[in-house]
mmCIF file of C-alpha atoms in Angstrom:
data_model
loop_
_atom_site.group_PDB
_atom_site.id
_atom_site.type_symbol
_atom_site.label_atom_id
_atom_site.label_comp_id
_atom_site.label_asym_id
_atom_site.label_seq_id
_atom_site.Cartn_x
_atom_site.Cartn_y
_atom_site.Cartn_z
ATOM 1 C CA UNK Q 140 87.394 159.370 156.419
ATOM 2 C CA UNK Q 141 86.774 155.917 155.152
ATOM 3 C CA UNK Q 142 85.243 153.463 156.978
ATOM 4 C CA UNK Q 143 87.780 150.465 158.114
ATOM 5 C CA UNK Q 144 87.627 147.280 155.924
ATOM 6 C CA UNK Q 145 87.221 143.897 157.890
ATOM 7 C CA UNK Q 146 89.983 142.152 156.408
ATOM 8 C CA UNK Q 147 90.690 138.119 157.310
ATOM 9 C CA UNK Q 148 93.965 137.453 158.426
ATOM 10 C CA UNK Q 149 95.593 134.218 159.079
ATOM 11 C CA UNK Q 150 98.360 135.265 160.552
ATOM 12 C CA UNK Q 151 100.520 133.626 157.509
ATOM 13 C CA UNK Q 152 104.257 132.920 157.730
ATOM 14 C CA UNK Q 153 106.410 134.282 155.123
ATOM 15 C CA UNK Q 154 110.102 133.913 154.237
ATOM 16 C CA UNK Q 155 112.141 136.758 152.639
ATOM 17 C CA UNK Q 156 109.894 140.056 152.516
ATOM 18 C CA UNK Q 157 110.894 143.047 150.516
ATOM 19 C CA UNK Q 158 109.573 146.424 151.388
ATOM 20 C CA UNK Q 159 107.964 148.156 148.176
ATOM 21 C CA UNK Q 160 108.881 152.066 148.110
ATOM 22 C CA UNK Q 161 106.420 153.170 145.769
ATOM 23 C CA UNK Q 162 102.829 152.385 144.821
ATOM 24 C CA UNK Q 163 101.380 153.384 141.335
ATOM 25 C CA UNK Q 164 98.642 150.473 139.986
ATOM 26 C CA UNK Q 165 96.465 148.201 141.495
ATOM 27 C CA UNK Q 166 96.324 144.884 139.770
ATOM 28 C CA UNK Q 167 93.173 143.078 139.589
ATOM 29 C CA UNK Q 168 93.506 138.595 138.795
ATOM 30 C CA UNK Q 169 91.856 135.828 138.867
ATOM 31 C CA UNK Q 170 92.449 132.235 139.511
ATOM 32 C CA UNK Q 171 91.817 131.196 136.184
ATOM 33 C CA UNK Q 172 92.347 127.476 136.971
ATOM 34 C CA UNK Q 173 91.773 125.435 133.947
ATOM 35 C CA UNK Q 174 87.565 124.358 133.525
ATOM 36 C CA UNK Q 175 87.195 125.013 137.173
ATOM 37 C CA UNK Q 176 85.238 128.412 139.034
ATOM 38 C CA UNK Q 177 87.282 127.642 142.103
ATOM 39 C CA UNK Q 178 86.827 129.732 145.701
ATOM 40 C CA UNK Q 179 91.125 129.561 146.871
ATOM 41 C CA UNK Q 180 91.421 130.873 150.083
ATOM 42 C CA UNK Q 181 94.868 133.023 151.058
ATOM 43 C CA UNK Q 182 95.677 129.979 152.668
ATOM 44 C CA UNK Q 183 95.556 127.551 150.096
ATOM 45 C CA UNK Q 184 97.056 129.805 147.603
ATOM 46 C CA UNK Q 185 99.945 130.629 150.467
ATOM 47 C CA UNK Q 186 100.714 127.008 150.483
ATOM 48 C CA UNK Q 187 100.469 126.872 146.872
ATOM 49 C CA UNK Q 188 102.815 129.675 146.305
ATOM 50 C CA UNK Q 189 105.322 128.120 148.759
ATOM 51 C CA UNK Q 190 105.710 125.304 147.337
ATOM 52 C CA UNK Q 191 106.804 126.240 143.974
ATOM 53 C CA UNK Q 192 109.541 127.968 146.303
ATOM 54 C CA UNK Q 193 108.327 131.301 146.895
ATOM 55 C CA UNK Q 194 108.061 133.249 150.466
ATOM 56 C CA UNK Q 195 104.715 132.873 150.391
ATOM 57 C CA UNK Q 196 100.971 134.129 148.718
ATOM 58 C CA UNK Q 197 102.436 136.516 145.956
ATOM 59 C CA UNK Q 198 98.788 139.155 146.569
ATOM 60 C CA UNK Q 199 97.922 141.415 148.841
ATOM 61 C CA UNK Q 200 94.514 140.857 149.545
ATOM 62 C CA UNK Q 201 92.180 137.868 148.341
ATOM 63 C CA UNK Q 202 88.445 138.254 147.497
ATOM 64 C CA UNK Q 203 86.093 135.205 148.152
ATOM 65 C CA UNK Q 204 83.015 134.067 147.055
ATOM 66 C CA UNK Q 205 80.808 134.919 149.764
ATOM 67 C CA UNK Q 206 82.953 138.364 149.789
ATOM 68 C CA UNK Q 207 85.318 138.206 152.501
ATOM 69 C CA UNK Q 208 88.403 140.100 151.911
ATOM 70 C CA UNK Q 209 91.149 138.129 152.920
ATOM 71 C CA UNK Q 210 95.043 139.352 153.712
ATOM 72 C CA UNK Q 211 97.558 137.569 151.722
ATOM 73 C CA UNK Q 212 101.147 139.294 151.480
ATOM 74 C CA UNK Q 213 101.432 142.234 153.705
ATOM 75 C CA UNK Q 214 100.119 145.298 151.525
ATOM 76 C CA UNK Q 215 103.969 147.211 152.546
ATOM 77 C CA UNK Q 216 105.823 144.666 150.447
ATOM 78 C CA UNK Q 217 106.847 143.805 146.893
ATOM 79 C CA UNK Q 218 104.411 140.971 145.786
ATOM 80 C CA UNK Q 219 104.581 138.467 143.099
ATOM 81 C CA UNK Q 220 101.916 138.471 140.943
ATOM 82 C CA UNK Q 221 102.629 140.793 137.719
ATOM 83 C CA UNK Q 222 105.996 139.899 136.587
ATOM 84 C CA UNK Q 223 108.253 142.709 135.910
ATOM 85 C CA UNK Q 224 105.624 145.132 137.569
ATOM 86 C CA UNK Q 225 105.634 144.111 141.002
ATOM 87 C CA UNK Q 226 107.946 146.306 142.722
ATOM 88 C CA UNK Q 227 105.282 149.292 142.307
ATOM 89 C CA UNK Q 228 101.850 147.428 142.467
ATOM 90 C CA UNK Q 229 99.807 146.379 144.767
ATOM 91 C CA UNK Q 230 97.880 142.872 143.355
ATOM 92 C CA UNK Q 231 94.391 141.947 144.127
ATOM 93 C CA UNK Q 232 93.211 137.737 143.594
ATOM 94 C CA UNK Q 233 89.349 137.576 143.105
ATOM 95 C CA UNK Q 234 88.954 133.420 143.535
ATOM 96 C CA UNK Q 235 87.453 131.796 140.074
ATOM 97 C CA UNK Q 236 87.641 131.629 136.758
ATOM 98 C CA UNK Q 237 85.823 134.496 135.154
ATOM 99 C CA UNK Q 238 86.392 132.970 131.960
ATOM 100 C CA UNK Q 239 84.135 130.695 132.547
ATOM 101 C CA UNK Q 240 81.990 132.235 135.456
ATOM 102 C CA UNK Q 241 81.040 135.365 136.653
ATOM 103 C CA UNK Q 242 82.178 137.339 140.137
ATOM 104 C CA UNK Q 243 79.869 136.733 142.887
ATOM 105 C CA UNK Q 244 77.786 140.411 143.468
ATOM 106 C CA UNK Q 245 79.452 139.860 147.285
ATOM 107 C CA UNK Q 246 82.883 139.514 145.595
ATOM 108 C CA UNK Q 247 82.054 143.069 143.723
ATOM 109 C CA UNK Q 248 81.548 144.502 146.557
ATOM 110 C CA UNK Q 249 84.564 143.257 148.008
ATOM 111 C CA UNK Q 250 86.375 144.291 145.806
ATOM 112 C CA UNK Q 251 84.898 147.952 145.591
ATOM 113 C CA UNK Q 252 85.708 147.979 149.388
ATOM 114 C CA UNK Q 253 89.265 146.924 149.257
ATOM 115 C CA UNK Q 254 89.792 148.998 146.111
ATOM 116 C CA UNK Q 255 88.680 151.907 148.269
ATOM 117 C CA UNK Q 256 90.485 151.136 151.145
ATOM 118 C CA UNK Q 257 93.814 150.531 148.988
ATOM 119 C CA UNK Q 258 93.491 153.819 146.765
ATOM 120 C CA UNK Q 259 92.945 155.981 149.710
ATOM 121 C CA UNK Q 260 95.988 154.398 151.950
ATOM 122 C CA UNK Q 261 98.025 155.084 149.044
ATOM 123 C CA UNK Q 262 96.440 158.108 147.228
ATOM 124 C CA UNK Q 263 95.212 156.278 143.751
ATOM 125 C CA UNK Q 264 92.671 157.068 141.645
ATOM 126 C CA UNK Q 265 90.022 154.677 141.043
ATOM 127 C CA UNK Q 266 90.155 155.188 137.222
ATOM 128 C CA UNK Q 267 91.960 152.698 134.136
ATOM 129 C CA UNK Q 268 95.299 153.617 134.360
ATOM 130 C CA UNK Q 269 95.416 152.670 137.983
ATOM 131 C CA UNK Q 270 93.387 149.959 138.712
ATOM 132 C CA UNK Q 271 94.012 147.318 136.026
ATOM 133 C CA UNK Q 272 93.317 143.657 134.763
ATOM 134 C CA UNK Q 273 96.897 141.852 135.092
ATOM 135 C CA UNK Q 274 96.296 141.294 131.136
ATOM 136 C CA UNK Q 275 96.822 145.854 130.682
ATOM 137 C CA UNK Q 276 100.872 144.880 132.076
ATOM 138 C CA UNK Q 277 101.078 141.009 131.196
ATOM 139 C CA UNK Q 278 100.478 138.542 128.261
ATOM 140 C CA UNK Q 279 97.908 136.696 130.260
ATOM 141 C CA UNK Q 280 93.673 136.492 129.574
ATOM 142 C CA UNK Q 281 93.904 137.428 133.711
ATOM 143 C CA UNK Q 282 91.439 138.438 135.639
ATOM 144 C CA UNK Q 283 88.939 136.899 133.138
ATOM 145 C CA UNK Q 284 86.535 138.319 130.952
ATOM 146 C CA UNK Q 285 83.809 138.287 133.408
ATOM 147 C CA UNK Q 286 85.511 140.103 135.273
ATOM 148 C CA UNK Q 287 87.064 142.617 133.082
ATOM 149 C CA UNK Q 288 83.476 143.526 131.661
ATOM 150 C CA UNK Q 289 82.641 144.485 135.561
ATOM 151 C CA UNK Q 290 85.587 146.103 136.317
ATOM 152 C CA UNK Q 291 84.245 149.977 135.123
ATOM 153 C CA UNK Q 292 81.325 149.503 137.468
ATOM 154 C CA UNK Q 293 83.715 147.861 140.575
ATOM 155 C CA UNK Q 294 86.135 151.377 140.384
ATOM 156 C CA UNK Q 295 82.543 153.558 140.236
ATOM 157 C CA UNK Q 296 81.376 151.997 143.615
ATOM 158 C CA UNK Q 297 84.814 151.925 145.025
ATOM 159 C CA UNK Q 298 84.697 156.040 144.757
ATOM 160 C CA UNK Q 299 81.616 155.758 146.122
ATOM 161 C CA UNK Q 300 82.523 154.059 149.139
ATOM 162 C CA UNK Q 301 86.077 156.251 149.515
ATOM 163 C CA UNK Q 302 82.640 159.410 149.722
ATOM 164 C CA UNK Q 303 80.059 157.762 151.915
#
């Protein structure tokens, strides 16, 4: 059995929440904010989200620099973060720009954990066709190519923590 993940949570307020009835990719993104390698928290991006008139954060989880794992969306429900994709996803915000910098090693391996703890919850593979950039489903440059060039090596210590 995996070991729990210690995930953030701050207890955000959403409006209208759909529940998502099946689960088939994990979708990795980035901030990608114009010339800046930012660190958004869930909270900011919450706030963000709202006020462009959403219910809230459209991802799941969101990795920071220093690694934390925070909760964004409740992992049960449809997100918004992969248009025409989200009712079976689950998506994944690592803060930054990995266009123009490169994930933190602590994001990596906060990543790896949450991607662990995700795949096993919901019985996916940690392999290509199930744990993709936003760019594999979207016309986007998302999550970066920083992080896209790390991504083979996140999914390999992901199935090593879902073993050890």
């Amino acid at each position: 059995r995996m070991r729990e993940v210690n995930i953030k949570n701050y207890d955000l307020k959403f409006g209208n929440l759909t529940t998502r009835l099946s689960t088939k990719k994990i979708v990795i993104h980035h901030t990608g904010n114009s010339g800046v390698d930012d660190d958004l928290s869930a909270k900011t991006i919450h706030k963000s989200h709202q006020n462009i008139g959403w219910s809230g954060i459209g991802y799941h989880y969101v990795i920071r620099k220093d690694g934390t794992i925070e909760e964004g969306r409740p992992h049960w429900t449809i997100g918004a973060h992969a248009e025409g994709h989200n009712s079976y996803t689950i998506g994944i915000h690592v803060s930054g720009n990995f266009e123009i910098g490169k994930p933190t090693s602590k994001q990596i391996e906060g990543l790896a954990l949450i991607l662990a703890k995700v795949g096993s919850d919901y019985g996916l593979p940690m392999t290509p066709e199930f744990v993709v950039p936003h760019s594999d489903l979207n016309s986007t440059a998302c999550c970066g190519k920083n992080l896209k060039d790390v991504l083979q090596t996140v999914r390999g210590k992901a199935v090593w923590y879902q073993n050890n």
